[in-house]
Amino acid sequence: EDQVTQSPEALRLQEGESSSLNCSYTVSGLRGLFWYRQDPGKGPEFLFTLYSAGEEKEKERLKATLTKKESFLHITAPKPEDSATYLCAVRSITDSWGKLQFGAGTQVVVTP
Amino acid sequence: DGGITQSPKYLFRKEGQNVTLSCEQNLNHDAMYWYRQDPGQGLRLIYYSQIVNDFQKGDIAEGYSVSREKKESFPLTVTSAQKNPTAFYLCASSASSSYNEQFFGPGTRLTVL
């Protein structure tokens, strides 16, 4: 069964203090790994898709990387507006109808 | 302005009542999904639909029902058989089931009184 584990559960950062979030996954062949950002009381916002080990994607202060067993979301010099819950999800190559397996998320708080 | 809309934003249900959550998209997407989100847990799939007039059960379909009569609409009914319905409900869509990225609506928070 596909599994996704995110760590830490919560992260408190000072503005400008860079850090990384971890997403460990177990899947029978990876079709894609997805990162989303979710603000309180809102729907997740799509950030990145990663397909193969070694791939990297960047958007502003966020950079996602992928290995065969895990993905990291690096937040460089975060600002208070980066405060959110970050969700990771995987899709298996055996899936034919779009099922995503989600982790529980990492809640990030960036203080001024 | 393309996107996914969900209504209402907040919904209160008395025990024994059925309630219907609306999901509409104008992205011309074929695939649509319903998820449930509880605190400290990942999103869990309730139902999904790849095309009009077709839908399949997800991991936690018991106590829920859906219809897909139009490409744009995928309403979810939470029935009285759902024992613990208080949660945040999210609708998502994708260009097709073979397309990877799913895009989410703003969600509906359902509370049972």
CSV table of C-alpha atoms in Angstrom, one decimal:
chain,number,residue,atom,x,y,z
A,1,GLU,CA,0.0,0.0,0.0
A,2,ASP,CA,1.2,3.5,-0.9
A,3,GLN,CA,2.3,5.5,2.1
A,4,VAL,CA,3.5,9.1,2.6
A,5,THR,CA,5.0,10.4,5.8
A,6,GLN,CA,5.8,14.1,6.3
A,7,SER,CA,8.1,15.5,8.9
A,8,PRO,CA,8.2,17.5,11.0
A,9,GLU,CA,4.5,17.9,11.9
A,10,ALA,CA,5.1,21.6,12.7
A,11,LEU,CA,7.9,24.0,12.1
A,12,ARG,CA,8.4,27.5,13.6
A,13,LEU,CA,10.9,29.7,11.8
A,14,GLN,CA,12.2,33.2,12.2
A,15,GLU,CA,12.0,35.4,9.1
A,16,GLY,CA,15.0,34.7,7.0
A,17,GLU,CA,15.8,31.4,8.7
A,18,SER,CA,16.0,28.7,5.9
A,19,SER,CA,14.8,25.2,6.5
A,20,SER,CA,13.6,22.0,4.8
A,21,LEU,CA,10.5,19.9,5.0
A,22,ASN,CA,10.7,16.1,4.4
A,23,CYS,CA,8.3,13.8,2.6
A,24,SER,CA,9.1,10.1,2.7
A,25,TYR,CA,7.2,7.8,0.5
A,26,THR,CA,6.6,4.2,-0.3
A,27,VAL,CA,5.0,3.5,-3.6
A,28,SER,CA,5.0,0.7,-6.2
A,29,GLY,CA,6.6,2.8,-8.8
A,30,LEU,CA,6.3,6.6,-8.7
A,31,ARG,CA,4.3,8.3,-11.4
A,32,GLY,CA,4.5,11.7,-9.8
A,33,LEU,CA,5.1,13.4,-6.4
A,34,PHE,CA,3.2,16.6,-5.7
A,35,TRP,CA,3.6,19.5,-3.4
A,36,TYR,CA,0.7,21.7,-2.3
A,37,ARG,CA,0.4,24.7,0.0
A,38,GLN,CA,-2.7,25.1,2.1
A,39,ASP,CA,-3.7,28.2,4.0
A,40,PRO,CA,-6.1,27.8,7.0
A,41,GLY,CA,-9.7,27.2,5.9
A,42,LYS,CA,-8.8,27.1,2.2
A,43,GLY,CA,-8.2,24.5,-0.4
A,44,PRO,CA,-4.7,23.3,-1.3
A,45,GLU,CA,-2.8,25.3,-3.9
A,46,PHE,CA,-0.7,23.3,-6.4
A,47,LEU,CA,3.0,24.1,-6.2
A,48,PHE,CA,5.1,21.4,-8.0
A,49,THR,CA,5.1,18.0,-9.7
A,50,LEU,CA,8.3,15.9,-9.6
A,51,TYR,CA,8.6,12.8,-11.7
A,52,SER,CA,12.1,11.2,-11.3
A,53,ALA,CA,15.0,11.1,-8.9
A,54,GLY,CA,17.3,14.0,-9.2
A,55,GLU,CA,14.6,16.4,-10.5
A,56,GLU,CA,14.4,19.9,-8.9
A,57,LYS,CA,11.7,22.6,-9.3
A,58,GLU,CA,11.8,26.2,-7.9
A,59,LYS,CA,9.2,28.9,-7.3
A,60,GLU,CA,10.3,32.1,-5.5
A,61,ARG,CA,11.7,31.0,-2.1
A,62,LEU,CA,10.6,27.3,-2.5
A,63,LYS,CA,12.7,24.5,-4.1
A,64,ALA,CA,11.5,20.9,-4.3
A,65,THR,CA,13.9,18.0,-4.8
A,66,LEU,CA,13.3,14.3,-5.3
A,67,THR,CA,15.2,11.1,-4.5
A,68,LYS,CA,14.0,7.5,-4.9
A,69,LYS,CA,12.7,7.5,-1.3
A,70,GLU,CA,11.9,11.0,-0.3
A,71,SER,CA,11.4,14.6,-1.4
A,72,PHE,CA,12.4,17.8,0.3
A,73,LEU,CA,10.8,21.2,0.2
A,74,HIS,CA,13.5,23.8,0.9
A,75,ILE,CA,12.3,27.2,2.1
A,76,THR,CA,15.0,29.8,1.6
A,77,ALA,CA,14.9,33.1,3.6
A,78,PRO,CA,11.2,32.6,4.4
A,79,LYS,CA,8.8,35.5,4.9
A,80,PRO,CA,5.7,35.6,7.1
A,81,GLU,CA,3.6,35.1,4.0
A,82,ASP,CA,5.2,31.6,3.6
A,83,SER,CA,3.3,30.5,6.7
A,84,ALA,CA,1.0,27.7,5.7
A,85,THR,CA,0.6,23.9,5.8
A,86,TYR,CA,2.6,22.2,3.1
A,87,LEU,CA,1.1,18.9,1.8
A,88,CYS,CA,2.9,16.1,-0.1
A,89,ALA,CA,1.2,13.5,-2.3
A,90,VAL,CA,2.2,10.6,-4.5
A,91,ARG,CA,0.7,8.9,-7.5
A,92,SER,CA,1.6,5.3,-8.3
A,93,ILE,CA,2.4,4.1,-11.9
A,94,THR,CA,-0.2,1.4,-11.3
A,95,ASP,CA,-2.9,3.9,-10.8
A,96,SER,CA,-5.3,4.5,-13.7
A,97,TRP,CA,-7.8,7.0,-12.3
A,98,GLY,CA,-5.8,9.7,-10.6
A,99,LYS,CA,-5.6,8.5,-7.0
A,100,LEU,CA,-3.3,10.6,-4.9
A,101,GLN,CA,-2.0,9.4,-1.5
A,102,PHE,CA,-1.5,12.4,0.8
A,103,GLY,CA,0.7,12.9,3.8
A,104,ALA,CA,-0.6,14.7,6.9
A,105,GLY,CA,1.3,17.9,6.1
A,106,THR,CA,3.8,20.1,7.8
A,107,GLN,CA,2.5,23.3,9.4
A,108,VAL,CA,5.0,26.1,8.9
A,109,VAL,CA,4.8,29.4,10.9
A,110,VAL,CA,7.3,32.2,10.0
A,111,THR,CA,7.5,34.9,12.6
A,112,PRO,CA,8.8,38.5,11.8
B,1,ASP,CA,-11.8,33.4,-14.7
B,2,GLY,CA,-11.5,29.6,-14.7
B,3,GLY,CA,-11.6,27.7,-11.4
B,4,ILE,CA,-13.5,25.4,-9.1
B,5,THR,CA,-16.3,26.7,-6.8
B,6,GLN,CA,-17.7,25.0,-3.8
B,7,SER,CA,-20.8,26.0,-1.9
B,8,PRO,CA,-21.7,26.6,0.8
B,9,LYS,CA,-18.5,27.6,2.6
B,10,TYR,CA,-20.0,26.5,6.0
B,11,LEU,CA,-22.8,24.0,6.5
B,12,PHE,CA,-24.5,22.8,9.6
B,13,ARG,CA,-26.4,19.6,9.8
B,14,LYS,CA,-28.6,18.1,12.4
B,15,GLU,CA,-28.2,14.4,13.1
B,16,GLY,CA,-30.4,12.3,10.7
B,17,GLN,CA,-30.3,14.8,7.9
B,18,ASN,CA,-28.9,14.4,4.4
B,19,VAL,CA,-27.0,17.4,3.1
B,20,THR,CA,-25.6,18.1,-0.4
B,21,LEU,CA,-22.4,19.9,-1.1
B,22,SER,CA,-22.0,21.6,-4.4
B,23,CYS,CA,-18.9,21.5,-6.7
B,24,GLU,CA,-18.7,23.3,-10.0
B,25,GLN,CA,-15.8,23.8,-12.4
B,26,ASN,CA,-15.3,25.8,-15.6
B,27,LEU,CA,-11.9,24.4,-16.5
B,28,ASN,CA,-13.4,21.9,-19.0
B,29,HIS,CA,-11.8,19.1,-16.9
B,30,ASP,CA,-13.0,15.5,-17.4
B,31,ALA,CA,-12.0,14.1,-14.0
B,32,MET,CA,-13.4,15.3,-10.6
B,33,TYR,CA,-12.7,14.1,-7.1
B,34,TRP,CA,-14.1,14.5,-3.6
B,35,TYR,CA,-11.8,14.4,-0.5
B,36,ARG,CA,-12.3,14.7,3.2
B,37,GLN,CA,-9.8,16.4,5.5
B,38,ASP,CA,-9.7,15.8,9.2
B,39,PRO,CA,-7.2,17.5,11.6
B,40,GLY,CA,-3.8,15.7,11.7
B,41,GLN,CA,-4.7,13.4,8.8
B,42,GLY,CA,-4.0,13.5,5.1
B,43,LEU,CA,-6.7,14.1,2.6
B,44,ARG,CA,-8.8,10.9,2.0
B,45,LEU,CA,-10.6,10.2,-1.2
B,46,ILE,CA,-14.4,9.7,-1.0
B,47,TYR,CA,-15.5,9.4,-4.7
B,48,TYR,CA,-14.1,10.2,-8.1
B,49,SER,CA,-15.4,10.5,-11.6
B,50,GLN,CA,-13.5,10.2,-14.8
B,51,ILE,CA,-16.3,11.2,-17.2
B,52,VAL,CA,-19.9,12.2,-17.2
B,53,ASN,CA,-22.4,9.6,-15.9
B,54,ASP,CA,-19.6,7.5,-14.4
B,55,PHE,CA,-18.2,7.6,-10.9
B,56,GLN,CA,-16.3,5.2,-8.6
B,57,LYS,CA,-15.9,4.7,-4.8
B,58,GLY,CA,-12.7,5.9,-3.2
B,59,ASP,CA,-11.3,4.8,0.1
B,60,ILE,CA,-14.0,6.1,2.4
B,61,ALA,CA,-17.3,6.1,0.4
B,62,GLU,CA,-19.6,4.7,3.0
B,63,GLY,CA,-22.3,7.1,4.0
B,64,TYR,CA,-21.7,9.3,0.9
B,65,SER,CA,-23.2,9.5,-2.6
B,66,VAL,CA,-22.5,11.4,-5.7
B,67,SER,CA,-23.8,12.1,-9.2
B,68,ARG,CA,-22.2,13.3,-12.4
B,69,GLU,CA,-24.9,14.4,-14.8
B,70,LYS,CA,-22.9,17.3,-16.2
B,71,LYS,CA,-19.2,17.7,-16.9
B,72,GLU,CA,-19.1,20.9,-14.8
B,73,SER,CA,-20.8,19.6,-11.7
B,74,PHE,CA,-20.0,16.8,-9.2
B,75,PRO,CA,-22.3,17.2,-6.1
B,76,LEU,CA,-21.6,15.2,-2.9
B,77,THR,CA,-24.4,14.1,-0.6
B,78,VAL,CA,-23.6,13.3,3.0
B,79,THR,CA,-26.2,10.9,4.2
B,80,SER,CA,-27.5,10.1,7.7
B,81,ALA,CA,-25.5,6.8,7.4
B,82,GLN,CA,-22.2,8.7,7.7
B,83,LYS,CA,-21.5,8.4,11.4
B,84,ASN,CA,-18.9,11.1,11.8
B,85,PRO,CA,-19.5,13.7,9.0
B,86,THR,CA,-18.0,16.7,10.7
B,87,ALA,CA,-15.0,17.6,8.5
B,88,PHE,CA,-13.6,19.8,5.8
B,89,TYR,CA,-14.7,18.7,2.3
B,90,LEU,CA,-12.6,19.4,-0.7
B,91,CYS,CA,-13.5,19.0,-4.4
B,92,ALA,CA,-10.8,18.7,-7.0
B,93,SER,CA,-10.5,18.4,-10.8
B,94,SER,CA,-8.0,17.3,-13.3
B,95,ALA,CA,-7.9,17.5,-17.1
B,96,SER,CA,-8.3,13.8,-17.2
B,97,SER,CA,-7.5,10.8,-15.1
B,98,SER,CA,-4.3,10.3,-17.0
B,99,TYR,CA,-3.2,13.9,-16.2
B,100,ASN,CA,-1.4,14.2,-13.0
B,101,GLU,CA,-2.1,17.5,-11.4
B,102,GLN,CA,-5.3,18.0,-9.5
B,103,PHE,CA,-6.6,21.5,-8.7
B,104,PHE,CA,-8.7,22.1,-5.6
B,105,GLY,CA,-11.7,24.2,-4.7
B,106,PRO,CA,-12.0,26.4,-1.6
B,107,GLY,CA,-13.7,23.7,0.5
B,108,THR,CA,-16.9,23.3,2.6
B,109,ARG,CA,-16.7,22.9,6.3
B,110,LEU,CA,-19.5,20.7,7.5
B,111,THR,CA,-20.5,20.6,11.2
B,112,VAL,CA,-23.0,18.2,12.7
B,113,LEU,CA,-25.0,19.8,15.5
